[in-house]
Short mmCIF file of C-alpha atoms in Angstrom, two decimals:
data_model
loop_
_atom_site.label_atom_id
_atom_site.label_comp_id
_atom_site.label_asym_id
_atom_site.label_seq_id
_atom_site.Cartn_x
_atom_site.Cartn_y
_atom_site.Cartn_z
CA MET A 531 9.98 -20.38 -5.57
CA LYS A 532 12.56 -17.88 -3.94
CA LEU A 533 14.91 -15.97 -5.41
CA GLN A 534 18.78 -15.72 -4.46
CA ARG A 535 20.21 -12.45 -3.31
CA LYS A 536 23.10 -12.52 -6.05
CA ASN A 537 20.28 -13.10 -8.54
CA ARG A 538 18.53 -9.92 -7.25
CA ARG A 539 21.96 -8.08 -7.37
CA ALA A 540 22.21 -9.09 -11.04
CA LEU A 541 18.65 -8.10 -11.95
CA ALA A 542 18.78 -5.17 -10.04
CA PHE A 543 21.73 -4.23 -12.39
CA GLY A 544 20.29 -4.95 -15.96
CA ALA A 545 19.84 -8.54 -16.25
CA LEU A 546 17.44 -9.63 -19.11
CA ALA A 547 15.62 -12.31 -17.07
CA VAL A 548 13.29 -10.62 -14.48
CA SER A 549 11.24 -12.15 -12.02
CA GLY A 550 7.82 -10.81 -11.14
CA ALA A 551 8.68 -10.67 -7.39
CA LEU A 552 11.54 -8.40 -7.84
CA ALA A 553 10.62 -4.63 -6.99
CA LEU A 554 12.56 -2.28 -8.75
CA THR A 555 15.18 0.21 -7.11
CA ALA A 556 14.87 3.13 -9.32
CA CYS A 557 12.87 6.15 -8.89
CA GLY A 558 13.85 6.22 -5.34
CA SER A 559 11.94 3.30 -4.22
CA ASP A 560 13.55 0.89 -1.37
CA ASP A 561 14.63 -2.26 -2.58
CA THR A 562 12.17 -4.44 -0.43
CA SER A 563 11.51 -7.60 -2.56
CA GLY A 564 10.66 -10.64 -0.34
CA GLY A 565 12.39 -13.21 -3.01
CA GLY A 566 10.85 -15.03 -5.98
CA SER A 567 10.69 -16.69 -8.66
CA GLY A 568 14.11 -17.91 -10.64
CA ASN A 569 14.90 -16.68 -13.91
CA GLY A 570 12.94 -19.59 -15.96
CA SER A 571 9.99 -19.30 -14.16
CA ALA A 572 10.53 -15.25 -14.67
CA THR A 573 10.31 -16.14 -18.38
CA ALA A 574 7.90 -18.23 -18.42
CA ALA A 575 5.39 -15.90 -16.39
CA ALA A 576 6.26 -12.94 -18.93
CA GLY A 577 5.18 -15.65 -21.92
CA ASN A 578 1.81 -15.84 -20.07
CA ILE A 579 1.34 -12.16 -20.56
CA LYS A 580 -1.49 -11.10 -22.95
CA CYS A 581 -0.15 -8.17 -25.19
CA ASP A 582 -2.82 -7.66 -27.48
CA ASP A 583 -2.43 -4.24 -29.55
CA ALA A 584 -0.53 -2.75 -26.67
CA LYS A 585 2.52 -0.30 -27.63
CA GLY A 586 4.06 2.72 -26.79
CA GLN A 587 4.31 4.14 -23.24
CA LEU A 588 1.81 4.48 -20.31
CA LEU A 589 2.15 7.67 -17.83
CA ALA A 590 1.08 6.58 -14.40
CA ASP A 591 1.15 8.05 -10.73
CA GLY A 592 -0.46 7.87 -7.24
CA SER A 593 -0.05 5.31 -4.47
CA SER A 594 3.49 5.15 -3.35
CA ALA A 595 2.05 2.54 -1.21
CA GLN A 596 1.81 0.11 -4.12
CA LYS A 597 4.86 1.34 -6.08
CA ASN A 598 6.86 -1.77 -5.04
CA ALA A 599 4.16 -4.06 -6.49
CA ILE A 600 3.69 -1.79 -9.51
CA ASP A 601 7.69 -1.97 -10.52
CA ALA A 602 7.93 -5.62 -9.89
CA TRP A 603 4.78 -5.80 -12.36
CA VAL A 604 6.34 -3.19 -14.74
CA LYS A 605 9.34 -5.32 -15.10
CA GLN A 606 7.52 -8.53 -16.24
CA PHE A 607 5.15 -6.67 -18.23
CA THR A 608 8.20 -4.21 -20.29
CA GLN A 609 9.90 -7.76 -20.72
CA ALA A 610 6.93 -9.28 -22.30
CA CYS A 611 5.17 -6.27 -24.39
CA GLY A 612 7.76 -3.84 -24.97
CA VAL A 613 5.34 -0.90 -23.50
CA GLN A 614 7.72 1.46 -21.32
CA ILE A 615 5.35 2.46 -17.80
CA ASN A 616 6.66 5.39 -16.05
CA TYR A 617 4.55 5.24 -12.54
CA LYS A 618 5.60 8.21 -10.14
CA GLY A 619 4.50 6.86 -7.27
CA GLY A 620 3.96 10.12 -5.90
CA GLY A 621 0.78 9.45 -3.52
CA SER A 622 -2.46 9.15 -4.29
CA GLY A 623 -3.72 12.56 -3.83
CA ALA A 624 -1.22 13.39 -6.87
CA GLY A 625 -2.20 10.26 -8.89
CA VAL A 626 -6.32 11.23 -8.60
CA THR A 627 -5.33 14.95 -9.30
CA ALA A 628 -2.97 13.81 -12.76
CA PHE A 629 -6.04 11.32 -13.21
CA THR A 630 -8.60 13.70 -13.27
CA ASN A 631 -6.45 16.30 -15.16
CA GLY A 632 -6.38 13.94 -18.07
CA GLN A 633 -2.29 13.65 -17.71
CA VAL A 634 -2.20 9.83 -16.98
CA ALA A 635 -3.38 6.84 -18.35
CA PHE A 636 -4.22 5.35 -14.65
CA ALA A 637 -3.85 6.42 -11.05
CA GLY A 638 -3.06 4.59 -7.90
CA SER A 639 -4.99 5.44 -4.68
CA ASP A 640 -5.06 3.62 -1.52
CA SER A 641 -9.13 5.11 -1.11
CA ALA A 642 -11.77 5.01 -3.35
CA LEU A 643 -13.07 8.22 -5.76
CA LYS A 644 -14.93 10.61 -3.88
CA PRO A 645 -18.24 11.78 -5.42
CA GLU A 646 -16.92 15.29 -6.55
CA GLU A 647 -13.51 13.47 -7.73
CA VAL A 648 -15.85 11.13 -9.60
CA THR A 649 -17.30 14.21 -11.70
CA ALA A 650 -14.29 15.79 -12.40
CA SER A 651 -13.43 12.26 -14.16
CA LYS A 652 -16.20 12.71 -16.85
CA LYS A 653 -14.50 15.39 -18.14
CA VAL A 654 -11.53 13.03 -19.00
CA CYS A 655 -13.42 9.80 -19.73
CA SER A 656 -15.52 10.70 -22.51
CA GLY A 657 -18.86 8.89 -22.20
CA GLY A 658 -17.90 7.39 -19.09
CA GLN A 659 -16.22 8.05 -15.60
CA GLY A 660 -13.48 6.83 -13.66
CA ILE A 661 -13.94 3.75 -11.31
CA ASP A 662 -12.17 2.19 -8.94
CA LEU A 663 -10.44 -1.29 -9.15
CA PRO A 664 -8.94 -3.17 -6.39
CA MET A 665 -5.72 -4.31 -7.10
CA VAL A 666 -3.54 -4.58 -4.04
CA GLY A 667 -4.00 -5.71 -0.67
CA GLY A 668 -1.89 -5.35 2.12
CA PRO A 669 -0.84 -4.50 5.81
CA ILE A 670 -0.13 -0.69 7.26
CA ALA A 671 2.50 -1.39 9.41
CA LEU A 672 3.72 0.72 12.20
CA GLY A 673 7.74 0.45 12.64
CA ILE A 674 9.67 1.35 15.14
CA ASN A 675 13.65 1.95 15.73
CA ILE A 676 14.11 1.87 19.55
CA SER A 677 17.64 0.88 20.39
CA GLY A 678 17.39 -2.15 22.41
CA VAL A 679 13.85 -3.39 21.53
CA ASP A 680 13.39 -5.73 19.08
CA LYS A 681 9.54 -6.24 19.92
CA LEU A 682 6.42 -4.37 20.93
CA THR A 683 2.89 -4.87 20.89
CA LEU A 684 0.00 -1.43 21.27
CA ASP A 685 -3.52 -0.86 21.26
CA ALA A 686 -5.47 1.68 19.45
CA PRO A 687 -6.05 4.11 22.29
CA THR A 688 -1.92 3.93 22.79
CA ILE A 689 -1.26 4.52 19.17
CA ALA A 690 -4.00 7.51 19.35
CA LYS A 691 -2.00 8.99 21.66
CA ILE A 692 1.07 8.56 20.43
CA PHE A 693 0.23 10.36 16.93
CA ASN A 694 -1.72 12.95 18.88
CA ALA A 695 1.24 14.02 21.09
CA LYS A 696 -0.46 13.13 24.22
CA ILE A 697 2.21 10.01 25.08
CA THR A 698 5.42 11.39 24.53
CA LYS A 699 7.87 8.72 25.98
CA TRP A 700 8.47 5.33 24.89
CA ASN A 701 8.65 4.11 29.10
CA ASP A 702 4.78 5.45 29.38
CA PRO A 703 2.92 3.66 31.65
CA ALA A 704 0.37 2.58 28.71
CA ILE A 705 2.79 1.41 26.72
CA ALA A 706 4.42 -0.63 29.49
CA LYS A 707 1.26 -2.06 30.47
CA LEU A 708 0.93 -3.68 26.98
CA ASN A 709 4.81 -4.90 27.04
CA PRO A 710 5.33 -6.74 30.37
CA GLY A 711 8.87 -8.23 30.12
CA VAL A 712 10.50 -5.46 27.76
CA LYS A 713 13.04 -2.76 28.56
CA LEU A 714 11.65 0.25 27.56
CA PRO A 715 14.12 3.53 27.62
CA ASP A 716 13.15 6.62 29.05
CA LEU A 717 13.34 7.96 25.49
CA LYS A 718 11.45 11.12 23.53
CA ILE A 719 9.18 9.51 20.99
CA GLN A 720 9.84 10.71 17.50
CA ALA A 721 6.42 9.95 15.54
CA PHE A 722 6.92 10.29 11.84
CA HIS A 723 3.70 11.01 9.39
CA ARG A 724 2.99 11.50 5.99
CA SER A 725 3.84 15.15 4.35
CA ASP A 726 2.06 14.59 1.45
CA ASP A 727 -1.69 13.66 0.74
CA SER A 728 -2.20 10.15 0.91
CA GLY A 729 -4.66 7.09 1.44
CA THR A 730 -1.75 5.67 3.37
CA THR A 731 -2.94 8.56 6.18
CA ASP A 732 -6.61 7.91 4.85
CA ASN A 733 -6.84 4.47 5.96
CA PHE A 734 -4.69 4.63 9.20
CA THR A 735 -7.09 7.35 10.40
CA LYS A 736 -9.87 5.39 9.45
CA TYR A 737 -8.72 2.80 11.45
CA LEU A 738 -8.09 5.22 14.64
CA ILE A 739 -11.70 6.59 14.03
CA ALA A 740 -13.13 3.52 14.03
CA THR A 741 -10.85 1.86 17.10
CA ALA A 742 -9.83 4.79 19.54
CA LYS A 743 -12.17 7.62 18.50
CA SER A 744 -12.08 9.32 22.03
CA ASP A 745 -8.20 9.79 21.72
CA TRP A 746 -8.67 10.64 17.81
CA PRO A 747 -10.64 13.46 17.74
CA TYR A 748 -10.61 14.13 13.82
CA ASP A 749 -12.35 13.72 11.00
CA GLY A 750 -9.71 11.96 8.84
CA GLY A 751 -9.06 12.01 5.08
CA LYS A 752 -6.14 11.93 3.01
CA THR A 753 -4.59 14.91 4.43
CA TRP A 754 -2.47 14.53 8.26
CA GLN A 755 -4.66 16.70 10.77
CA ALA A 756 -3.20 15.69 14.25
CA LYS A 757 -1.01 18.51 15.45
CA GLY A 758 2.91 17.86 16.51
CA GLY A 759 4.93 15.16 15.25
CA GLN A 760 7.40 15.08 12.21
CA SER A 761 6.34 14.67 8.64
CA ALA A 762 8.25 13.01 5.45
CA ALA A 763 7.02 12.44 1.59
CA GLN A 764 5.76 9.19 0.33
CA SER A 765 5.85 6.19 2.32
CA SER A 766 9.55 5.52 1.55
CA GLY A 767 10.90 9.14 3.03
CA VAL A 768 8.70 7.99 6.41
CA ALA A 769 10.25 4.74 6.63
CA GLN A 770 13.98 6.38 5.90
CA GLN A 771 13.64 9.01 8.88
CA VAL A 772 12.75 5.89 11.16
CA LYS A 773 15.62 3.91 10.03
CA GLN A 774 18.18 6.82 11.04
CA THR A 775 15.87 8.00 14.04
CA ASN A 776 16.52 6.52 17.49
CA GLY A 777 13.01 6.71 19.23
CA ALA A 778 10.89 6.88 15.74
CA ILE A 779 7.99 5.54 15.03
CA GLY A 780 5.86 5.88 11.17
CA TYR A 781 3.29 4.03 9.37
CA PHE A 782 3.89 2.91 6.28
CA GLU A 783 3.45 -0.49 3.92
CA LEU A 784 4.72 -3.65 5.40
CA SER A 785 7.77 -3.92 2.14
CA TYR A 786 9.09 -0.70 3.81
CA ALA A 787 9.38 -2.36 7.44
CA LYS A 788 12.77 -3.90 7.00
CA ASP A 789 16.40 -3.16 7.67
CA GLY A 790 16.69 -1.66 10.52
CA ILE A 791 12.90 -1.27 11.51
CA THR A 792 10.86 -3.24 13.75
CA PRO A 793 7.17 -4.11 13.21
CA VAL A 794 4.96 -3.25 16.20
CA SER A 795 2.23 -5.87 17.18
CA ILE A 796 -1.54 -4.89 17.73
CA ASP A 797 -3.24 -5.79 20.28
CA THR A 798 -6.98 -5.90 18.83
CA GLY A 799 -8.58 -7.51 21.69
CA ALA A 800 -8.52 -11.08 20.36
CA SER A 801 -6.39 -13.72 22.29
CA ALA A 802 -2.95 -12.50 20.88
CA PRO A 803 -1.56 -9.34 19.29
CA VAL A 804 -1.38 -10.04 15.95
CA ALA A 805 2.09 -9.10 14.00
CA PRO A 806 1.26 -7.50 10.41
CA THR A 807 1.61 -9.85 8.00
CA VAL A 808 0.26 -10.63 4.39
CA GLU A 809 -1.67 -13.92 5.96
CA ASN A 810 -3.17 -11.76 8.72
CA ALA A 811 -3.97 -8.79 6.79
CA THR A 812 -5.60 -10.56 4.29
CA LYS A 813 -7.89 -12.12 7.25
CA ALA A 814 -9.29 -9.17 7.10
CA ILE A 815 -9.62 -7.90 3.71
CA ALA A 816 -11.60 -10.84 3.30
CA ASP A 817 -13.97 -9.42 5.55
CA ALA A 818 -14.65 -6.33 3.21
CA LYS A 819 -17.51 -5.39 1.10
CA VAL A 820 -18.54 -4.10 -2.28
CA VAL A 821 -20.14 -0.95 -2.08
CA GLY A 822 -19.35 0.45 -5.37
CA THR A 823 -21.95 0.47 -7.91
CA GLY A 824 -22.10 -0.56 -11.85
CA SER A 825 -18.58 -1.25 -12.81
CA ASP A 826 -17.08 0.45 -9.67
CA LEU A 827 -15.59 -1.78 -7.09
CA ALA A 828 -14.86 0.32 -4.27
CA LEU A 829 -14.63 -1.61 -1.03
CA LYS A 830 -15.51 -0.83 2.84
CA LEU A 831 -13.19 -2.17 5.22
CA ASN A 832 -13.68 -3.62 8.83
CA TYR A 833 -11.21 -1.62 10.64
CA ALA A 834 -12.47 -2.65 13.96
CA THR A 835 -12.50 -6.48 13.34
CA LYS A 836 -11.09 -8.68 16.38
CA ALA A 837 -11.09 -11.66 14.73
CA GLU A 838 -8.41 -14.77 15.63
CA GLY A 839 -5.16 -13.50 13.82
CA ALA A 840 -6.92 -10.36 11.72
CA TYR A 841 -4.31 -8.07 11.36
CA PRO A 842 -6.92 -4.84 11.25
CA MET A 843 -4.65 -1.94 9.93
CA VAL A 844 -5.13 -2.37 6.52
CA LEU A 845 -5.38 -0.64 3.06
CA VAL A 846 -6.49 -1.90 -0.56
CA THR A 847 -5.00 0.25 -3.58
CA TYR A 848 -7.21 0.88 -5.98
CA GLU A 849 -6.08 1.43 -10.03
CA ILE A 850 -8.40 4.14 -11.17
CA VAL A 851 -9.05 3.92 -14.97
CA CYS A 852 -12.16 5.06 -17.32
CA ASP A 853 -14.29 2.60 -17.81
CA LYS A 854 -15.52 4.20 -21.03
CA GLY A 855 -13.90 7.00 -23.05
CA ASN A 856 -9.53 5.97 -22.67
CA LYS A 857 -7.75 7.91 -24.98
CA ALA A 858 -7.44 5.72 -28.05
CA ASP A 859 -3.72 5.76 -28.26
CA THR A 860 -3.57 3.99 -24.23
CA LEU A 861 -6.28 1.91 -23.91
CA ALA A 862 -4.93 -1.19 -25.18
CA ALA A 863 -1.68 -0.83 -23.27
CA THR A 864 -3.85 0.00 -20.02
CA LYS A 865 -5.99 -2.72 -20.28
CA ALA A 866 -3.04 -5.27 -20.88
CA PHE A 867 -1.05 -3.83 -18.05
CA LEU A 868 -4.23 -4.19 -15.51
CA ARG A 869 -5.03 -7.63 -17.00
CA TYR A 870 -1.63 -8.82 -15.81
CA THR A 871 -1.73 -7.43 -12.42
CA ALA A 872 -5.05 -8.78 -12.06
CA SER A 873 -4.12 -12.42 -13.26
CA GLU A 874 -3.49 -15.20 -11.33
CA ASP A 875 0.34 -14.58 -12.38
CA GLY A 876 -0.21 -10.98 -11.16
CA GLN A 877 -1.23 -11.41 -8.16
CA LYS A 878 1.16 -14.13 -7.25
CA VAL A 879 3.73 -11.22 -7.17
CA LEU A 880 2.30 -9.55 -4.30
CA ALA A 881 2.54 -11.98 -1.66
CA GLU A 882 6.17 -12.41 -2.67
CA ASN A 883 6.81 -8.46 -1.88
CA ASP A 884 4.76 -8.22 1.13
CA TYR A 885 1.28 -7.50 -0.18
CA ALA A 886 -1.97 -9.57 0.16
CA PRO A 887 -3.60 -10.83 -2.83
CA ILE A 888 -7.41 -9.15 -3.26
CA PRO A 889 -9.50 -12.18 -2.17
CA GLU A 890 -10.69 -14.35 -5.31
CA ASP A 891 -14.22 -13.56 -5.57
CA ILE A 892 -13.26 -9.87 -5.52
CA ILE A 893 -10.58 -9.88 -8.12
CA ALA A 894 -13.13 -11.97 -10.67
CA LYS A 895 -15.15 -9.32 -10.37
CA VAL A 896 -12.19 -6.53 -11.41
CA ARG A 897 -10.81 -8.90 -14.30
CA THR A 898 -14.13 -8.82 -16.12
CA THR A 899 -14.11 -5.30 -15.69
CA ILE A 900 -11.20 -4.58 -17.28
CA GLU A 901 -12.19 -6.94 -20.32
CA GLY A 902 -15.09 -4.18 -20.82
CA LEU A 903 -13.13 -1.38 -20.57
CA SER A 904 -13.32 1.02 -23.63
#
């Protein structure tokens, strides 16, 4: 069910019939919607949302990687339940900090809680603790803006050297070897990374550590560690810099790799380079293992996969919430919203916005956990 451009424009200016596949354009977010259901099915989907006693307003913060998905979900949920949700999308680090300080009902993070963050969460989760609920999957795309180049393949060692300022020109022999027949310019590489603490950075560097450790001598984490390059805040900021800079490359979620940005395929060692698509990311995420304990559903991803068609540079965004001890005035709305995002209808929104739905065996556990929140 594809949404026509004229419908998207109408919705963006406040039409009451809202598609679950539309990415909200307010709050500085790029319009990266990939189409979706028409007005009638939007109303039907909204009618399927179980509101229970949800009311009032929810404050949330965190991963900018999932912001386009959250915005689409909020459109549907607010239409059905009347609850206002303010998701700032200030980055995973900001979201976790806001959660452990008791400032938000839930947070989004592209990395599972660290032990010290779980400990901190116990101060705000009365009788409980923060847990990780995998809700949004997808590829971390490398996007380029090189005049005259409309396709490019890179491998892990070359990516590491580019972002570690060891390869500085686009016609470098290492890049040329991976791209026979592509006319590469004698142009300086402008590599952009995140300036804020970011789960996208964490997952991107986990990929480099797993696949090109000798060329990426860093520990990883949410904070960018390599020297050189340029920075911008949040995924939207990095994407914007790539769009306006000839010779640029940056990393961000696939939903941002549009409008003048060319996604890069990765040579994983499989028979053919793998493009960053929802389907290819899902193949990699399906290989993830649940490593959390109790009601925590943190996952371990296989960044070094060489499976045919599996795009290895992926992330999973978690919604972080208290398993017990949620604030009484926000519990009903939090459960109702998370119940919707984990539902079949909610997960369908993801693929329509260039995200990967969570595999069924994992999302089923998420749904059960949400019902037990207290």
